[in-house]
Coordinates of C-alpha atoms in Angstrom, one line a residue:
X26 CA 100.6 88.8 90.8
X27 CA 102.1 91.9 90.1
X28 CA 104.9 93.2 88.2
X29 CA 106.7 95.6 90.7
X30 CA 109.4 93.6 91.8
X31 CA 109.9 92.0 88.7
X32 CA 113.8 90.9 88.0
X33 CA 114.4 90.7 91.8
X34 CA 115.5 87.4 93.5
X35 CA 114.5 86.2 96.9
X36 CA 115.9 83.4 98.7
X37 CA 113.9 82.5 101.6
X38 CA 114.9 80.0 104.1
X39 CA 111.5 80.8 106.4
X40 CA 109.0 78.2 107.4
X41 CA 105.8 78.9 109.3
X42 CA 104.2 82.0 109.3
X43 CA 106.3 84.9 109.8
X44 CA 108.7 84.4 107.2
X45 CA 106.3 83.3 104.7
X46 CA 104.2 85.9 105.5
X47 CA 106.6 88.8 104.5
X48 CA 107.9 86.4 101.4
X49 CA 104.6 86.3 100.0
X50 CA 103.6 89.9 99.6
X51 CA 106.8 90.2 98.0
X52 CA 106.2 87.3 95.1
X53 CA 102.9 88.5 94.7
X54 CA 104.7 92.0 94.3
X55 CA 106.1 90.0 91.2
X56 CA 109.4 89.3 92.9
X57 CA 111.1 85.5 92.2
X58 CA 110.7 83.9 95.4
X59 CA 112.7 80.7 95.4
X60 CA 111.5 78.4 98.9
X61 CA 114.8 76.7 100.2
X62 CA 113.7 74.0 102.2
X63 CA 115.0 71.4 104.2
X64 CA 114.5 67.9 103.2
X65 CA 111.3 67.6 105.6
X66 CA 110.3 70.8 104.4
X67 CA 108.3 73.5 106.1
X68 CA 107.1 72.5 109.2
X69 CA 103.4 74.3 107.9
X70 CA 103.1 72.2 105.2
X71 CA 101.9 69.4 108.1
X72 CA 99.1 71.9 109.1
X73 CA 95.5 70.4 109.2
X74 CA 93.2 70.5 107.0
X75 CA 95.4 68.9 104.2
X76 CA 93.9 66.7 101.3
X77 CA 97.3 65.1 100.7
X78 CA 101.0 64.8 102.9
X79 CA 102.6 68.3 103.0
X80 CA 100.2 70.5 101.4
X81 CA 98.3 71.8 104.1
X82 CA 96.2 74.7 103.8
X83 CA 97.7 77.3 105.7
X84 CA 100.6 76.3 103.7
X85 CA 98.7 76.6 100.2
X86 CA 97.2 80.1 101.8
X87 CA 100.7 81.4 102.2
X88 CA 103.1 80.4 99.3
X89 CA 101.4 81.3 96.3
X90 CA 104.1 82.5 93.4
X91 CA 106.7 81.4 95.1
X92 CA 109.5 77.9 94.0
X93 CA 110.9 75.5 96.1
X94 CA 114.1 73.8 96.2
X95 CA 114.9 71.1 99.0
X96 CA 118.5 71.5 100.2
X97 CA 120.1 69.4 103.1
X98 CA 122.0 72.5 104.6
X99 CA 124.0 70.0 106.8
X100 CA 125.9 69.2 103.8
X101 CA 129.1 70.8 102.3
X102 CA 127.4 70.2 99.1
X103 CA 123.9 71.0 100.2
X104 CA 125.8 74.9 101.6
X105 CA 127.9 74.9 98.1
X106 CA 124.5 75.0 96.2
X107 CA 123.0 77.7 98.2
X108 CA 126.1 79.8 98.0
X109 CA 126.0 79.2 94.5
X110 CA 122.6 81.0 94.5
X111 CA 123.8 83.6 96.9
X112 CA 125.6 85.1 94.6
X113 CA 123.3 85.9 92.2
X114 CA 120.3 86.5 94.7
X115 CA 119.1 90.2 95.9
X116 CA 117.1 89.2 99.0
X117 CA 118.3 86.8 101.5
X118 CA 115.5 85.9 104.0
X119 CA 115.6 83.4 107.0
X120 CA 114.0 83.1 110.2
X121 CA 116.1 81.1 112.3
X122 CA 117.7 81.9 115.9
X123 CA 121.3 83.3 116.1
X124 CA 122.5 79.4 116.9
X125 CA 121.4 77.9 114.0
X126 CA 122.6 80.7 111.4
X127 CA 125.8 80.5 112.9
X128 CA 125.9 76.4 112.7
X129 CA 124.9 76.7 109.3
X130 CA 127.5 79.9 109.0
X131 CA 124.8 81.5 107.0
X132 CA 125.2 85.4 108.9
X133 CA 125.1 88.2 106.9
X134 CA 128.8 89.2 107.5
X135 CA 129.9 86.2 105.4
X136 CA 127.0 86.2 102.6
X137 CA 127.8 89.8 102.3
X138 CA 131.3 88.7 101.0
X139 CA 129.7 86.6 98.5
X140 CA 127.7 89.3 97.3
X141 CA 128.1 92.9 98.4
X142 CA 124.5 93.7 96.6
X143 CA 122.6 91.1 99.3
X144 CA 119.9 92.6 101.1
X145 CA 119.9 90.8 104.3
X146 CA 116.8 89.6 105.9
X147 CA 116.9 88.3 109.6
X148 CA 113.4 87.9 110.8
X149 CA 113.6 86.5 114.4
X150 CA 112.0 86.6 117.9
X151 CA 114.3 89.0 119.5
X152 CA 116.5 91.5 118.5
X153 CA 120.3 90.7 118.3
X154 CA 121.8 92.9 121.0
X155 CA 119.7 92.2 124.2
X156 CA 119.5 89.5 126.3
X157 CA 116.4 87.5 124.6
X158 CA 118.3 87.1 121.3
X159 CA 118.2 83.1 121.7
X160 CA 115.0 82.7 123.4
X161 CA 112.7 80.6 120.9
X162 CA 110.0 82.8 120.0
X163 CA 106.5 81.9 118.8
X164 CA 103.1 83.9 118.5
X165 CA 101.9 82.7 122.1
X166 CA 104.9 83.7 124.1
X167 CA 105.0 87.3 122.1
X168 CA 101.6 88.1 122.5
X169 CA 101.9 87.5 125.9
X170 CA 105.5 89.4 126.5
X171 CA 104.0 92.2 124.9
X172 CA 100.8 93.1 126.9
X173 CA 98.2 91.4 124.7
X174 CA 97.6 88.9 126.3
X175 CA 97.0 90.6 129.4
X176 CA 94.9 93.6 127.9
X177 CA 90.9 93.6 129.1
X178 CA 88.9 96.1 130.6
X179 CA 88.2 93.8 133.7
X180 CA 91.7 93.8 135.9
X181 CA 90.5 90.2 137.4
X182 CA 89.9 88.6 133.9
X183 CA 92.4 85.8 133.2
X184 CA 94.9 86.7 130.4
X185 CA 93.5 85.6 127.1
X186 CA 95.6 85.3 123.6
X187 CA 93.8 86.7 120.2
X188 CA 92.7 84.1 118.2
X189 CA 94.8 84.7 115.4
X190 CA 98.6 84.4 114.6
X191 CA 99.0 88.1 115.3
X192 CA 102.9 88.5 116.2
X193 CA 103.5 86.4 113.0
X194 CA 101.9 88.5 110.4
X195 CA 102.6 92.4 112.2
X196 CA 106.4 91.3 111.9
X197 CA 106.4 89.9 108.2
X198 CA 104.7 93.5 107.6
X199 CA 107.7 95.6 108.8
X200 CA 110.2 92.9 107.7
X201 CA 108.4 93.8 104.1
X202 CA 108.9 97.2 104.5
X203 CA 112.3 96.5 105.8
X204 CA 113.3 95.1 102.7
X205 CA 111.6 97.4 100.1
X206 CA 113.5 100.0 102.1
X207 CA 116.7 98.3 102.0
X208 CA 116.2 97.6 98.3
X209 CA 115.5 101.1 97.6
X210 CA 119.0 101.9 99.1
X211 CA 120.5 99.9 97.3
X212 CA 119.4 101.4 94.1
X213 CA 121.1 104.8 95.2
X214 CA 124.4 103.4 97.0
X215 CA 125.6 99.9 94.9
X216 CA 125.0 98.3 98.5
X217 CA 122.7 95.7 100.2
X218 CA 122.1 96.2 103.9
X219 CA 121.6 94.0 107.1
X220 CA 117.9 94.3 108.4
X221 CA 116.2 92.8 111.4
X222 CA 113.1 92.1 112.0
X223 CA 112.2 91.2 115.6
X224 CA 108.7 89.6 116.9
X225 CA 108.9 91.4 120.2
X226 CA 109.8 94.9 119.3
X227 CA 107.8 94.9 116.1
X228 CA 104.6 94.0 118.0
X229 CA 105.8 96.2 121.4
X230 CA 105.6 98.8 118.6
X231 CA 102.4 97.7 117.4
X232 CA 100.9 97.4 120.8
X233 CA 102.1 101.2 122.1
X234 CA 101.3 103.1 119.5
X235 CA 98.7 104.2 121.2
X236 CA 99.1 102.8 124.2
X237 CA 102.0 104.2 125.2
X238 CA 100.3 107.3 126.0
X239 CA 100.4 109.8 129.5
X240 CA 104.2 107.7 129.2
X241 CA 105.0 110.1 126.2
X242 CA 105.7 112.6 128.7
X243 CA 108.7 112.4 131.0
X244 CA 107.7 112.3 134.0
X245 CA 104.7 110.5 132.9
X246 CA 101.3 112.3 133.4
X247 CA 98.8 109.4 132.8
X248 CA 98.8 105.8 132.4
X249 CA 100.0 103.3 130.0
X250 CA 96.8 103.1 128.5
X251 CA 94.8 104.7 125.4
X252 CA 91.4 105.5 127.3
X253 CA 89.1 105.3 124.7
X254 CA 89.7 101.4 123.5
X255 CA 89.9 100.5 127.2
X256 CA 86.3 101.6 128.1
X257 CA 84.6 98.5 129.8
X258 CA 81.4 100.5 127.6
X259 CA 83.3 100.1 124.6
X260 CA 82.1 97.0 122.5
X261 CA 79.8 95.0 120.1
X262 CA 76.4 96.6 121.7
X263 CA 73.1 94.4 121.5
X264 CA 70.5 95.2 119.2
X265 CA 66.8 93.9 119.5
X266 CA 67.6 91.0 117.2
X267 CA 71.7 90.7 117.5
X268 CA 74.6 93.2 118.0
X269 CA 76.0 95.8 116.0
X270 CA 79.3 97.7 115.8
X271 CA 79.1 101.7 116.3
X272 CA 81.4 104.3 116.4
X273 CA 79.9 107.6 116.9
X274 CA 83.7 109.7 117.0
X275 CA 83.7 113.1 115.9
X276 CA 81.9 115.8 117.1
X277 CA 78.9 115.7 114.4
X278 CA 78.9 112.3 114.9
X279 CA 77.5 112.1 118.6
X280 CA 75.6 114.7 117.9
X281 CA 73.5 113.6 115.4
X282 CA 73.4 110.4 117.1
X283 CA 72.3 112.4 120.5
X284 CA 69.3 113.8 118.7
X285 CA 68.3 110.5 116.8
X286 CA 68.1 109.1 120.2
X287 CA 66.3 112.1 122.1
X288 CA 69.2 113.5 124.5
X289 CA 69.2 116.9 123.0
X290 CA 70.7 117.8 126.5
X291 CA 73.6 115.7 125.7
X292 CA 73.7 117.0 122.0
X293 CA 74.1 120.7 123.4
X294 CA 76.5 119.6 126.5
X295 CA 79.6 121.9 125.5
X296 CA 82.0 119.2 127.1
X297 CA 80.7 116.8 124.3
X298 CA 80.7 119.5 121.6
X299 CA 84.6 119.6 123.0
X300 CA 87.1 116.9 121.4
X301 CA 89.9 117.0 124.7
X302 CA 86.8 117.6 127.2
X303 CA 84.9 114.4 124.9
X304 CA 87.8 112.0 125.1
X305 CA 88.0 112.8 129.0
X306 CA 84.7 111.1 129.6
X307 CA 84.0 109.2 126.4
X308 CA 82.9 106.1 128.6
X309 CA 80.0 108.4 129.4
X310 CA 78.9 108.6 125.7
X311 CA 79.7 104.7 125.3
X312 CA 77.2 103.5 128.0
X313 CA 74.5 105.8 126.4
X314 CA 75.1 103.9 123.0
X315 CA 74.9 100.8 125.0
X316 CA 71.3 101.4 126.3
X317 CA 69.7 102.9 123.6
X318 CA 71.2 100.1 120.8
X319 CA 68.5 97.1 122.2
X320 CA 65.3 99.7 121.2
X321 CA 66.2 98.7 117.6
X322 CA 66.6 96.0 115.3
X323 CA 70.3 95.7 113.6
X324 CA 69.0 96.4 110.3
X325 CA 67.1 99.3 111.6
X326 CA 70.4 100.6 113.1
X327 CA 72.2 99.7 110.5
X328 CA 70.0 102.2 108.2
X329 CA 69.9 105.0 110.4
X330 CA 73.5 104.9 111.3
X331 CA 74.4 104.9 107.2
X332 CA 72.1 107.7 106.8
X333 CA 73.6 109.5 109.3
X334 CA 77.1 109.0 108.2
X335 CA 78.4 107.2 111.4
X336 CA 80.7 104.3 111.1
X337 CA 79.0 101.1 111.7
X338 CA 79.0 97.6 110.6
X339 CA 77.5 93.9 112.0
X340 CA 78.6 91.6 113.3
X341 CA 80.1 89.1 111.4
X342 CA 81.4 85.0 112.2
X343 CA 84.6 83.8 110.3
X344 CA 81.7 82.1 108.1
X345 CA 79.9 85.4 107.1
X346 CA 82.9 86.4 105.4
X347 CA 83.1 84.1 102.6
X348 CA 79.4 85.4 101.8
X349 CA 80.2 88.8 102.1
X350 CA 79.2 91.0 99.2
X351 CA 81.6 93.4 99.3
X352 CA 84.7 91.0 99.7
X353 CA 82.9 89.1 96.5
X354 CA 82.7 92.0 94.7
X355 CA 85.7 92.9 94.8
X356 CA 87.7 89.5 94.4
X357 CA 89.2 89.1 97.6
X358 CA 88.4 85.2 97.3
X359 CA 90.6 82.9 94.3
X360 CA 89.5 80.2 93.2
X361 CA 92.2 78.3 91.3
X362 CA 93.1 74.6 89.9
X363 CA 96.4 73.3 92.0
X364 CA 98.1 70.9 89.9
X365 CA 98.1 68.1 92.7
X366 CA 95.7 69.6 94.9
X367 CA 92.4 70.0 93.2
X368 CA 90.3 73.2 93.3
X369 CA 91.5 75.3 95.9
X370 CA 90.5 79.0 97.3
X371 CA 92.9 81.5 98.7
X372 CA 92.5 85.4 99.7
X373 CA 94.7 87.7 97.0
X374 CA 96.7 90.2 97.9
X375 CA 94.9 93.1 99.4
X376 CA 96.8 95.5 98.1
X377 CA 95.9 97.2 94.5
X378 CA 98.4 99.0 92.0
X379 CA 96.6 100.8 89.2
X380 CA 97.8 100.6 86.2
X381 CA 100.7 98.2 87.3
X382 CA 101.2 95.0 84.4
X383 CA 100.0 91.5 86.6
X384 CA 100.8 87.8 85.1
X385 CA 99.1 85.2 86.5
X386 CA 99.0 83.2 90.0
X387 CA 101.5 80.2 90.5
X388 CA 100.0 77.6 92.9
X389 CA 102.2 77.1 95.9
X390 CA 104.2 74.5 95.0
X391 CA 104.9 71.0 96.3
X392 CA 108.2 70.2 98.5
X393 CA 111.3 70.6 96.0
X394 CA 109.2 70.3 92.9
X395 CA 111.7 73.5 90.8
X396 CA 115.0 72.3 92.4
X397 CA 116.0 70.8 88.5
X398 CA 114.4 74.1 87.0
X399 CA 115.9 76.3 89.1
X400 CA 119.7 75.0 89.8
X401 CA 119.4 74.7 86.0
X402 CA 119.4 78.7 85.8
X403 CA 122.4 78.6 87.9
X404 CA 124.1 76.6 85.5
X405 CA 124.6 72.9 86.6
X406 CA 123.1 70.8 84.3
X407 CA 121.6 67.4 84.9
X408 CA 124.8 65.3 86.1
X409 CA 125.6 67.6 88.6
X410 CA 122.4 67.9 89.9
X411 CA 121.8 64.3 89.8
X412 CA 124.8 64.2 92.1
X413 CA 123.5 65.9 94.5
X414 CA 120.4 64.2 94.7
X415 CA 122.7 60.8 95.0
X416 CA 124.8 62.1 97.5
X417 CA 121.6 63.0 99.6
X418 CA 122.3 66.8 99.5
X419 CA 119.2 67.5 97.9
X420 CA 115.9 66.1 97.5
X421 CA 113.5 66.0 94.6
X422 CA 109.6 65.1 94.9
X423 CA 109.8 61.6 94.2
X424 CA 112.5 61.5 96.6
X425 CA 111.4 63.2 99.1
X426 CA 110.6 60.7 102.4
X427 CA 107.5 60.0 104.0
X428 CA 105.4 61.1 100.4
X429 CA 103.7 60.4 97.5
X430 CA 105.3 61.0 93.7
X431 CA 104.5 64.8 93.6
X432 CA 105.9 65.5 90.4
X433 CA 104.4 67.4 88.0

């Protein structure tokens, strides 16, 4: 991890994707992410594949660097604890609906009593102040809301979700830069702020960037559609052996590809030497990729596309990217020793700082295993946090129903 953040306090009360998502980059950021989880912990942790209870791998692929503490929230003593913590903390992160935060009276008007300095993190399905607020929100129903689901270049296809928890990870990227933003604010004013991260408008965002298109203009003067990513010719094209990806898109670009291929005529066309006049009839230029990509092997494309300078790449299965060389060289893969789990590989943080100080990895860690480390740094000692364990308000490994001793 990374020293960036180093000295600030997160306490996040996410489970799942989202939340964790966002909490993540910011512990690998070097930030002290402290877990706060219920007594059956994150629901992830149950995830399949899992060599032992409550350590799935999503959830080991997700909560590297970061603490947890289990506290029963539905306690007086269990709320005491985490106000305790509140007080000190800079980042306060949660996922939960509007009902729950207010059963728990955990909203941001109250905590920003406690401590004036609290930056505020509500990552949630829906923004606050329209009339989805309360609707449960997962990746499914978001991708759905939001046009992806329903996106193909055949109008009679049935709609089909990406097979990857999209909605999850775009939000945990702006709630990220949410925070960082909010943090930086606070550097100049004294003051935390209040910031939401919503599901559906942070992937309505996502989805219209482009997208939103001839609807720029008011009255519109086109669709709500980018044209270019939309073209039925637009795809994975076959090769003699396979399929490649291609992406011929400036001006020198087709045309060198126009001559490798013979159509000279096309090459010298002046509406294809012509970016607007191009993009008007770019499905044109996409079908004559399409027919000439099957004369060729992929490797032979592969070469002449490189030599040429025109984007390109295979194309790859999940599987081919554990093998792949570039990913290997340059140490997107970790392989580490978990303490209870064995030998266990996770993807590092993409992001690269040069010249920033790093300390090593910590292992995402079982369910409650810092609570004694950590409430010890907030003071109580032993007794009083042996009381709370007695009085059920918190839970420590050995504790903790349903699982195996986990301490360490």
């Amino acid at each position: 991890m990374f020293e960036l953040l180093k000295g600030v306090t997160v306490l996040d009360l996410s489970t799942v994707v989202f939340g964790p998502f966002a909490s993540q980059m910011l512990a690998d950021f070097g930030a002290d992410v402290i877990k706060v989880e219920s007594p059956d912990g994150d629901i992830f942790r149950a995830a399949a594949p899992a060599r032992s209870r409550g350590m799935g791998a999503g959830y080991l692929n997700l909560n590297r660097n970061k603490r947890s503490i289990s506290l029963d929230l539905k306690t007086e003593a269990g709320r005491a604890t985490l106000d305790r913590m509140i007080a000190d903390a800079d980042v306060f992160l949660h996922n939960m609906r509007p009902a729950a935060i207010a059963r728990l009276d955990l909203g941001h008007e109250r905590l920003a009593t406690l401590n004036p300095r609290l930056v505020y993190c509500a990552a949630v399905g829906f923004g606050s102040d329209g009339p989805y607020a309360d609707d449960p929100a997962y990746d499914d129903v978001i991708q759905s809301m939001t046009g992806f689901a329903s996106m193909s270049i055949d109008p009679t296809a049935e709609p089909r979700l990406i097979p990857t928890v999209l909605t999850d990870k775009i939000a945990g990227l702006y709630a990220v830069a949410g925070i960082l933003g909010a943090l930086m604010s606070r550097e100049r004013t004294g003051q935390g702020l209040a910031v939401e991260a919503a599901m559906f408008e942070s992937l309505a965002s996502f989805m219209l960037a482009e997208h939103l298109s001839g609807y720029v203009f008011e009255p519109p003067i086109g669709t709500l559609r980018y044209d270019r990513v939309v073209s039925p010719h637009r795809k994975p094209y076959p090769t003699a052996d396979g399929h490649i990806a291609a992406l011929p898109y400036s001006t020198k670009h087709w045309e060198k590809f126009l001559r490798l291929i013979g159509r000279d005529d096309l090459a010298n066309a002046d509406w294809v030497r012509d970016a607007s006049r191009r993009s008007e009839r770019i499905g044109e230029l996409y079908a004559v990729l399409g027919q000439a990509t099957p004369e060729r092997t992929t490797a032979e494309w592969l070469t002449e596309f490189k030599r040429l300078d025109i984007p390109c790449g295979p194309v790859n299965r999940l599987e081919d990217l554990i093998d792949d060389p570039h990913l290997r060289a340059v140490g997107f893969f970790q392989s580490t020793a978990h303490p209870t789990e064995g030998a266990v590989t996770t993807v590092r943080q993409p992001l690269r700082f040069a010249g920033a100080a790093t300390r090593a990895d910590r292992a995402a860690p079982r369910l409650g295993i810092d609570g004694r480390a950590v409430l010890h740094e907030y003071g109580m000692d032993d007794a009083a946090i042996d009381a709370l364990v007695a009085s059920g308000a918190m839970i420590l490994p050995a504790e903790t129903p349903g699982t195996d001793d986990q301490s360490e």
